[in-house]
PDB file of C-alpha atoms in Angstrom:
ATOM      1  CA  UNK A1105       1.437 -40.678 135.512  1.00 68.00           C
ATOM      2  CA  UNK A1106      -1.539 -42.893 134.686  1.00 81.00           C
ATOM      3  CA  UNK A1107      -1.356 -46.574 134.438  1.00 90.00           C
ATOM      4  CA  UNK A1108      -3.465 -49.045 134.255  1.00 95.00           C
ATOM      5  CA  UNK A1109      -1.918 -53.056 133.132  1.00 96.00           C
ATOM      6  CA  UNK A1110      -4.111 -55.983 132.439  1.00 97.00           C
ATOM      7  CA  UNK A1111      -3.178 -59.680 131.086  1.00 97.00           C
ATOM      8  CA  UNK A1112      -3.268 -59.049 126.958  1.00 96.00           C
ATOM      9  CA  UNK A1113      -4.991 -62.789 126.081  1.00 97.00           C
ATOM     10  CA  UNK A1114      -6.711 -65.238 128.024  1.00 98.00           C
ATOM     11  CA  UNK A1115      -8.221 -69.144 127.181  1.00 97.00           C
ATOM     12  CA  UNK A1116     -10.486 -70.733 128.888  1.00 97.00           C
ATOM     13  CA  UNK A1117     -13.257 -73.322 128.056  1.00 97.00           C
ATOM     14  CA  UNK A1118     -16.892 -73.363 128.006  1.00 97.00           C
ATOM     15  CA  UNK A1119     -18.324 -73.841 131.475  1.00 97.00           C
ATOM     16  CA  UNK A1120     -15.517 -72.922 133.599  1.00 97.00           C
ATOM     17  CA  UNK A1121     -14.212 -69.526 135.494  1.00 97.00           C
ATOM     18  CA  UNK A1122     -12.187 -66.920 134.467  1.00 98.00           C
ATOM     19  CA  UNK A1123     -10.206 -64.242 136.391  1.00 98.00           C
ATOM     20  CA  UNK A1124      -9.054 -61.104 134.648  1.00 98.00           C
ATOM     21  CA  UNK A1125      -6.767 -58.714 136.759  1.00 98.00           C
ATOM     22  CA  UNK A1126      -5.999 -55.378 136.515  1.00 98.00           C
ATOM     23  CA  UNK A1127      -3.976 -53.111 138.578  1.00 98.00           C
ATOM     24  CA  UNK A1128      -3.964 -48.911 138.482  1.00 97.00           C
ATOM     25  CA  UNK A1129      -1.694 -46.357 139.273  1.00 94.00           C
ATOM     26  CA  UNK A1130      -3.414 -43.266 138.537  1.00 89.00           C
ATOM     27  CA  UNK A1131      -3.015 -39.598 140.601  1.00 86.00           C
ATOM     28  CA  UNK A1132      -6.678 -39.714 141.129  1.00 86.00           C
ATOM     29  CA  UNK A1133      -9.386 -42.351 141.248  1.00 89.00           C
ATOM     30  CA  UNK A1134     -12.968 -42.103 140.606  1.00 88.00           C
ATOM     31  CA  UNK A1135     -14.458 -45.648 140.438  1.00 92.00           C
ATOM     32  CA  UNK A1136     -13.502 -48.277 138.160  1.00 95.00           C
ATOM     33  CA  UNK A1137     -15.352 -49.940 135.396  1.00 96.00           C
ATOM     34  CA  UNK A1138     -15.421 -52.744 133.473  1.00 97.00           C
ATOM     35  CA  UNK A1139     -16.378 -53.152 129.460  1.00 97.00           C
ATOM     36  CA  UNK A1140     -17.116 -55.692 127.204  1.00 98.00           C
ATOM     37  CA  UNK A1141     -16.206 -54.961 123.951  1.00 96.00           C
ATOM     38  CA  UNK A1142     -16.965 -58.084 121.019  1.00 95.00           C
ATOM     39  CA  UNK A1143     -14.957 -57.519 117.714  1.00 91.00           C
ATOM     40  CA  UNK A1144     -16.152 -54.594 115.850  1.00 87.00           C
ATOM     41  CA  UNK A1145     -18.550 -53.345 117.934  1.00 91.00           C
ATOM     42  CA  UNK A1146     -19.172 -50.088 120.601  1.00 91.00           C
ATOM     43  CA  UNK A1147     -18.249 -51.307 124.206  1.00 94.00           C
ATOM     44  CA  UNK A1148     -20.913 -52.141 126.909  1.00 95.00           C
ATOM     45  CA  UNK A1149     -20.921 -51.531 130.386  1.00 95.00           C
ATOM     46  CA  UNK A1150     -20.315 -54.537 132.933  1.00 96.00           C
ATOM     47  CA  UNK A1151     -19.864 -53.238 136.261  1.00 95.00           C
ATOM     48  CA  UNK A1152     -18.718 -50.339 138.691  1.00 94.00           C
ATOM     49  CA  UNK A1153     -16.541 -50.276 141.829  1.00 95.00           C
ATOM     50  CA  UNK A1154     -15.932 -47.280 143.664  1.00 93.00           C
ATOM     51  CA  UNK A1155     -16.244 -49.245 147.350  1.00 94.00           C
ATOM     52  CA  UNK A1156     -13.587 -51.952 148.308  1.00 96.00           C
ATOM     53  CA  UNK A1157     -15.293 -55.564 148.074  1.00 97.00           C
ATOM     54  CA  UNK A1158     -17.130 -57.799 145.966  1.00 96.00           C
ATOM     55  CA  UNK A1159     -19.793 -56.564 143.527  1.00 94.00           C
ATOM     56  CA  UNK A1160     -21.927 -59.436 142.271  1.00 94.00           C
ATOM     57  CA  UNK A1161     -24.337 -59.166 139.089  1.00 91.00           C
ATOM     58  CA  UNK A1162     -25.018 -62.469 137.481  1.00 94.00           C
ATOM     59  CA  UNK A1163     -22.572 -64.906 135.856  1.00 96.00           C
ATOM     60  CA  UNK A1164     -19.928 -61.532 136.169  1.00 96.00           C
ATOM     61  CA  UNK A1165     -18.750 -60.290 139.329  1.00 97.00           C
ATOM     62  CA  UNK A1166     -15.761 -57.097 139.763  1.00 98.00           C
ATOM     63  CA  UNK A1167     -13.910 -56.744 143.300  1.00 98.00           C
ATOM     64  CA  UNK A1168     -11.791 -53.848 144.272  1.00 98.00           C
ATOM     65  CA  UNK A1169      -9.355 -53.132 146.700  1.00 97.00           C
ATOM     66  CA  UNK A1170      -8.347 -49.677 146.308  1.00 95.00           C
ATOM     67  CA  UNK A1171      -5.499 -49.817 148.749  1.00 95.00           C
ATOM     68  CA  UNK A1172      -3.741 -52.267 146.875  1.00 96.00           C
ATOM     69  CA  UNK A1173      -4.842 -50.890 143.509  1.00 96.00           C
ATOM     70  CA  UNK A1174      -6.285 -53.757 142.279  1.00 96.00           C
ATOM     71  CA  UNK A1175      -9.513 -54.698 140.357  1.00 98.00           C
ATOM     72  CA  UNK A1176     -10.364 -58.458 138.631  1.00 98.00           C
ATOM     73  CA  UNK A1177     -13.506 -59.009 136.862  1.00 98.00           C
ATOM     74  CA  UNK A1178     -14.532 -63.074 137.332  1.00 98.00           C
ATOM     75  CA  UNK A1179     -17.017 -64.984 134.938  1.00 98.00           C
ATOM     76  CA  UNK A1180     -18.392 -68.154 135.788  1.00 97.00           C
ATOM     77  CA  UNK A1181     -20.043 -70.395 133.746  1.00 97.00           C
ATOM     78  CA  UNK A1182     -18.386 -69.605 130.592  1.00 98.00           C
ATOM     79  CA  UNK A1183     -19.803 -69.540 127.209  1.00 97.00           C
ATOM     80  CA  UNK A1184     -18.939 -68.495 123.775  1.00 97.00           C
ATOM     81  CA  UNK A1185     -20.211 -65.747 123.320  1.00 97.00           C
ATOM     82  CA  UNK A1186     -17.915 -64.191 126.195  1.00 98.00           C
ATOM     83  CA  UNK A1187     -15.303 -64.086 123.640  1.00 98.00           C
ATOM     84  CA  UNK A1188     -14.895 -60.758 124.091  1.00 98.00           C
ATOM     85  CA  UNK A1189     -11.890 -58.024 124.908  1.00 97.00           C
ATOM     86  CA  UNK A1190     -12.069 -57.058 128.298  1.00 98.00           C
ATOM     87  CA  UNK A1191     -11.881 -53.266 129.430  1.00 97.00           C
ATOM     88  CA  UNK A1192     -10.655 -52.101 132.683  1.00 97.00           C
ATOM     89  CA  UNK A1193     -11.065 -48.433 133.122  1.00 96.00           C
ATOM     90  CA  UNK A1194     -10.557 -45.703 136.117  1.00 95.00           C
ATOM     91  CA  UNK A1195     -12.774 -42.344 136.207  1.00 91.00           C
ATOM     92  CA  UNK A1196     -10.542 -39.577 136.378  1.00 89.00           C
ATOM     93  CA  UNK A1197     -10.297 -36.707 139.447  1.00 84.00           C
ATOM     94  CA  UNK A1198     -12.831 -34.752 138.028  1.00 83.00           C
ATOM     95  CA  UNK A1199     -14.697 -37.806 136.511  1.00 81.00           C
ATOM     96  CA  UNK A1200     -14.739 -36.355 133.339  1.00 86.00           C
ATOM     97  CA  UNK A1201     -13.256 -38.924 131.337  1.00 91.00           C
ATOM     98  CA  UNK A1202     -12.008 -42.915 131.282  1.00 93.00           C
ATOM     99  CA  UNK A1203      -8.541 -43.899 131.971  1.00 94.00           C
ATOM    100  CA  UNK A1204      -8.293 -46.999 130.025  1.00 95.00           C
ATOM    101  CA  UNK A1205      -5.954 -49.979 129.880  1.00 95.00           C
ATOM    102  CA  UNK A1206      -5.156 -52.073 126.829  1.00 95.00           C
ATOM    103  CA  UNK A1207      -7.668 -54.740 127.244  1.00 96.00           C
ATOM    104  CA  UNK A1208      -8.396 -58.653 127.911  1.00 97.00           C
ATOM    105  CA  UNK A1209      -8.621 -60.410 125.015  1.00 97.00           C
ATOM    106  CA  UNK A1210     -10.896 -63.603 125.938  1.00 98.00           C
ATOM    107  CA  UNK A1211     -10.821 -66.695 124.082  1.00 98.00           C
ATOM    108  CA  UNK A1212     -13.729 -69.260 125.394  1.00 97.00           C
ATOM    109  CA  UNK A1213     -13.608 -72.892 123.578  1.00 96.00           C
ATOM    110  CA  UNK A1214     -15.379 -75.666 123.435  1.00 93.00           C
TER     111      UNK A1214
ATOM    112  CA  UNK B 624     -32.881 -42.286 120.650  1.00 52.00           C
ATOM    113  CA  UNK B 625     -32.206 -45.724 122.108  1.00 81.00           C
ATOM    114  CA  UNK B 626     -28.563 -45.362 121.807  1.00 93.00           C
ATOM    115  CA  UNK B 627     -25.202 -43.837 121.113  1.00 96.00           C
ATOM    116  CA  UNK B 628     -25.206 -43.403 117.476  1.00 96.00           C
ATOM    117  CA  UNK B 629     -22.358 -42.099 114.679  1.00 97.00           C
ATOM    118  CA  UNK B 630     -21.671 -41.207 111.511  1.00 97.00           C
ATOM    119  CA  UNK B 631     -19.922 -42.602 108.980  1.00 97.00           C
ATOM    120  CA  UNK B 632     -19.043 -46.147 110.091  1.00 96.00           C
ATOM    121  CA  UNK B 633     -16.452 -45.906 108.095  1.00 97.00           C
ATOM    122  CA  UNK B 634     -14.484 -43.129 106.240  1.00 97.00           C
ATOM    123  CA  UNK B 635     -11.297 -43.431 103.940  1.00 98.00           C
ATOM    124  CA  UNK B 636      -9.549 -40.514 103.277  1.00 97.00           C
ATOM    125  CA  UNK B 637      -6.533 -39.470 101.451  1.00 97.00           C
ATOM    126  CA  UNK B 638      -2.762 -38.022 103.734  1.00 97.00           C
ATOM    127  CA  UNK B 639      -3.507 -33.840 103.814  1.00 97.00           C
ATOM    128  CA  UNK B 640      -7.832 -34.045 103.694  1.00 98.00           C
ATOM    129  CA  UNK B 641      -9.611 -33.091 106.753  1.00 98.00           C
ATOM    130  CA  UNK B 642     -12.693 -34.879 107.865  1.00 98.00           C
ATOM    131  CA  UNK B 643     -15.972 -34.857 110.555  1.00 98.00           C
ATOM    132  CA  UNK B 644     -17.006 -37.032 112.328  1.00 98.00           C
ATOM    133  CA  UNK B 645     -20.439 -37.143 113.657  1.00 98.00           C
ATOM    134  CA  UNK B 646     -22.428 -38.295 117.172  1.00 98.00           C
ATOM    135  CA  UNK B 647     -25.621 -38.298 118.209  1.00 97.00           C
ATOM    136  CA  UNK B 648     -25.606 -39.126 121.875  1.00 96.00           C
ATOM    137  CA  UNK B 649     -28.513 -40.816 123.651  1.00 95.00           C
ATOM    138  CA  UNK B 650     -31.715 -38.075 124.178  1.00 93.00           C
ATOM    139  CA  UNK B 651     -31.477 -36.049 127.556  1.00 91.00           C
ATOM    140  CA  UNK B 652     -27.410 -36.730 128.384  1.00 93.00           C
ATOM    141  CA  UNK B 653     -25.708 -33.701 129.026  1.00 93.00           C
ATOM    142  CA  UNK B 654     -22.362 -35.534 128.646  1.00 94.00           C
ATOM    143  CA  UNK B 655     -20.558 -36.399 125.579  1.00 95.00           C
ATOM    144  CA  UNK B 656     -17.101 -37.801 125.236  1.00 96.00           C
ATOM    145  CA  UNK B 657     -14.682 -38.712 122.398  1.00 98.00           C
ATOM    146  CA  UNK B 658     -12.276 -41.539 122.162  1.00 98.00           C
ATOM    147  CA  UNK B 659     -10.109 -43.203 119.931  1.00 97.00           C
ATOM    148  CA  UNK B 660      -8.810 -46.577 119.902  1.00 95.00           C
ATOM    149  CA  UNK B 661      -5.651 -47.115 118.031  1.00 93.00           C
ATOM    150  CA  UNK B 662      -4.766 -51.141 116.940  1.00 86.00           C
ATOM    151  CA  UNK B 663      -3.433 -52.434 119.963  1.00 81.00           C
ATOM    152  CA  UNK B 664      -3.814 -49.254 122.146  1.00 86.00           C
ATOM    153  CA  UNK B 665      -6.322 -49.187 124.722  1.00 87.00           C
ATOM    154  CA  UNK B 666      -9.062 -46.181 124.505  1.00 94.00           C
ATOM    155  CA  UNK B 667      -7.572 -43.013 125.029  1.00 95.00           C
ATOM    156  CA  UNK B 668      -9.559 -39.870 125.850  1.00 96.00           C
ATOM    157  CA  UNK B 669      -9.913 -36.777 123.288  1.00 97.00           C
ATOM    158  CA  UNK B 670     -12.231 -34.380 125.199  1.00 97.00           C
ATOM    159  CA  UNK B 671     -15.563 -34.016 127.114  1.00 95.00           C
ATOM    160  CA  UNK B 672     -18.426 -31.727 126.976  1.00 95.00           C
ATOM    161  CA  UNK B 673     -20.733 -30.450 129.275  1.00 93.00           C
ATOM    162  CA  UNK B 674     -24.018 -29.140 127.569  1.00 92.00           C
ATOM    163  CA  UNK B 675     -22.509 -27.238 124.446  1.00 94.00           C
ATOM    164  CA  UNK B 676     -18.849 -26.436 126.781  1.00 94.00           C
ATOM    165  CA  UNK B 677     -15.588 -28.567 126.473  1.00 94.00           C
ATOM    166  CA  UNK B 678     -14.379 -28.076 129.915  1.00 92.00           C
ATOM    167  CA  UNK B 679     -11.995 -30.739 129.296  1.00 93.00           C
ATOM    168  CA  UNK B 680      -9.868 -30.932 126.483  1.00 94.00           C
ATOM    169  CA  UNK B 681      -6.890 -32.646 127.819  1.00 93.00           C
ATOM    170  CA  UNK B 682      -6.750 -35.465 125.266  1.00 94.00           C
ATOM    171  CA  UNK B 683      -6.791 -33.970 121.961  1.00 96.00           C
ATOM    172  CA  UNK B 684      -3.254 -34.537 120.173  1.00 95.00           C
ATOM    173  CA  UNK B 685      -2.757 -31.644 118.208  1.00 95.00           C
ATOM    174  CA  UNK B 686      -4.632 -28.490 117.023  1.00 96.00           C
ATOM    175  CA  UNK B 687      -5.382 -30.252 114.250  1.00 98.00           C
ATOM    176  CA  UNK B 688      -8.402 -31.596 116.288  1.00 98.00           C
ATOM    177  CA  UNK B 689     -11.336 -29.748 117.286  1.00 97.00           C
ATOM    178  CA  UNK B 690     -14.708 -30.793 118.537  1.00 98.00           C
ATOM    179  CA  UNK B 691     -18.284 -29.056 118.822  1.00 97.00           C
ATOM    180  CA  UNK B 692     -21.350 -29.639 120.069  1.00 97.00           C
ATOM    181  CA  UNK B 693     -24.723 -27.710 119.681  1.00 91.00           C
ATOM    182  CA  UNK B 694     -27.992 -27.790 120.861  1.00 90.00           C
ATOM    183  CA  UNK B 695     -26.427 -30.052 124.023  1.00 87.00           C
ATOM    184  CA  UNK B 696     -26.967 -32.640 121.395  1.00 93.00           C
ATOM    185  CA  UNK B 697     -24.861 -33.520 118.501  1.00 96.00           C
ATOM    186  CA  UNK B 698     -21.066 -33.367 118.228  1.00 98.00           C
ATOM    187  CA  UNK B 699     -18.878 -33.018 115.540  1.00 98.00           C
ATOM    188  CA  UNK B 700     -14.883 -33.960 115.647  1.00 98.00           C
ATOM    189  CA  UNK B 701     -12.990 -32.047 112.592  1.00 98.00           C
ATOM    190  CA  UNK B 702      -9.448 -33.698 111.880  1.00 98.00           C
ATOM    191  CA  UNK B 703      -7.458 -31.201 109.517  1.00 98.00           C
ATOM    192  CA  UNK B 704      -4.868 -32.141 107.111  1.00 98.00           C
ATOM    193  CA  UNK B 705      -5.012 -35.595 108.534  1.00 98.00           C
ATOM    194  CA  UNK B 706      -1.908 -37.960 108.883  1.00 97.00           C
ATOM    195  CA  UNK B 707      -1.659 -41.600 108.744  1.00 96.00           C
ATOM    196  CA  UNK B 708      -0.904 -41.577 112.283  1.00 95.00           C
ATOM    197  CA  UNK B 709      -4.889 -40.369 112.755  1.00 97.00           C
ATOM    198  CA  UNK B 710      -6.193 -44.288 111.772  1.00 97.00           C
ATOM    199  CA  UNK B 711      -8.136 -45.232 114.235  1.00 97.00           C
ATOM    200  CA  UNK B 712     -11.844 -46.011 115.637  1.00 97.00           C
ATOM    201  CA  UNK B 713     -13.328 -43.066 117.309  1.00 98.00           C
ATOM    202  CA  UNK B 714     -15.359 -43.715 119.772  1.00 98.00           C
ATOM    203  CA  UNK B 715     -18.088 -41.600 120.865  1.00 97.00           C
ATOM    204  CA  UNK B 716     -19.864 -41.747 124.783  1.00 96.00           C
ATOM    205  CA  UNK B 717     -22.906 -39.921 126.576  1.00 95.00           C
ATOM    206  CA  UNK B 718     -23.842 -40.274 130.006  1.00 93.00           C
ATOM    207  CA  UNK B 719     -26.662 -38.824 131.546  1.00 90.00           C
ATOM    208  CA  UNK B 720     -24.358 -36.291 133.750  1.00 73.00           C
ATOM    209  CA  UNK B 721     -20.728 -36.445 135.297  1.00 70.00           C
ATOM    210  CA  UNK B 722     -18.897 -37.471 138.381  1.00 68.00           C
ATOM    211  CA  UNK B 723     -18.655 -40.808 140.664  1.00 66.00           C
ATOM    212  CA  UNK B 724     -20.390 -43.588 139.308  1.00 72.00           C
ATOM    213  CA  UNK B 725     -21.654 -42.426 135.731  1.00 82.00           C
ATOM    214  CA  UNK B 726     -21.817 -44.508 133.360  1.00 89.00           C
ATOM    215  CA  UNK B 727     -20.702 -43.704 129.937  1.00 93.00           C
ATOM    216  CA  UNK B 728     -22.530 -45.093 127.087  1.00 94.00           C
ATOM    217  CA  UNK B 729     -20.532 -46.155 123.923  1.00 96.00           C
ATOM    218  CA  UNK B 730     -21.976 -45.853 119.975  1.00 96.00           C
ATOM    219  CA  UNK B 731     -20.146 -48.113 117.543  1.00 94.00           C
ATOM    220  CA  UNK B 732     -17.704 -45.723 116.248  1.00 96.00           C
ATOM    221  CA  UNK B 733     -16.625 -44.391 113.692  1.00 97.00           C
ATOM    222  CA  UNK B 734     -13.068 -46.125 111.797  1.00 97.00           C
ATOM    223  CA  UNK B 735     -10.971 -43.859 110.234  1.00 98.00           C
ATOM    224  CA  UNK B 736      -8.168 -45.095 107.527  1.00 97.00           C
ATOM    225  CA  UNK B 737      -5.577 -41.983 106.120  1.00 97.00           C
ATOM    226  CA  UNK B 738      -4.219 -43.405 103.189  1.00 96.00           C
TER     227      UNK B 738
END
């Protein structure tokens, strides 16, 4: 079966960092992405990890370890307008489609 | 164009109608994909096409759903005698091409409400 869990809320403030897990089970694996996806609107890429480690790419950064079946996406420096749902997602076999999970919904204050 | 786009943003519809849904992926991707995103449900996959092909249409829930695409452009997913159960924001993707690492552009979506 496919299966992909992540945290359903989160809080944080502005200015600090935030780690959102996920974990997989899936029968195959082709990379795993991340999404942002504000209220209302189309998602937008964040990041790609097909490679165990650390990818780095600004304020956002997404590790893997694809052993464990793990993924977390970290922000740093937090501000408001990363209130945002959070979308982890794992490519298929064939890479033909998205496996998504349920989403991070982030909640940044002041 | 410079994006993912679709048509209507929003469409009401009465239990028994069927409707289309329209997307017009980004110029020069040979990859489209549908989704739909049900309240509280993550994104679930309806199908994927290749050029004007579906090889993959693992995700649609019933024969009540079709897709099409022509020209390796637009797409077009038909819901017949639609069912409450069928609310939902469908979500339309493009990539430039499929396998490891592609990236799959997202347009805004279309929300659909069955009465």
């Amino acid at each position: 079966g496919q299966n992909i869990d992540q945290p359903t809320e989160m809080t944080a403030t502005e200015g600090a960092i935030v780690q959102i897990n996920c974990t997989y089970q899936t029968s195959g694996f082709n990379g795993l992405f991340w999404y942002q996806q504000h209220a209302g609107e189309a998602p937008t890429f964040l990041s790609y990890n097909v490679l165990d480690g650390l990818e780095e790419k600004g304020r956002f950064s997404s590790f893997l370890s694809r052993s464990k079946g793990y993924s977390y996406l970290l922000l740093k420096e937090l501000q408001m307008k990363d209130s945002a749902s959070y979308l982890c997602a794992v490519g298929n076999q064939a890479g033909t489609a998205l496996i998504f999970g349920k989403g991070t919904t982030l909640s940044v204050s002041s | 164009g410079a994006g993912v786009s679709q048509s209507p943003s929003n469409k009401v519809t009465e239990k028994g109608k069927d409707v289309e849904l329209r997307c017009d992926p980004i110029s020069g991707h040979t990859a489209l994909y549908w989704y739909r995103q049900s309240l509280g449900q993550g994104l679930e996959f309806l199908i994927y096409f290749q050029g004007n092909s579906a090889p993959d249409k693992s995700g649609l829930p019933s024969d009540r759903f079709s897709a099409e695409r022509t020209g390796g452009s637009v797409s077009t997913l038909t819901i017949q005698r639609t069912q409450q159960e069928d609310s939902a924001v469908y979500l339309c993707a493009s990539s430039s091409g499929v396998g490891t690492g592609r990236t799959q552009y997202f347009g805004p979506g279309t929300r659909l409400t069955v009465l």
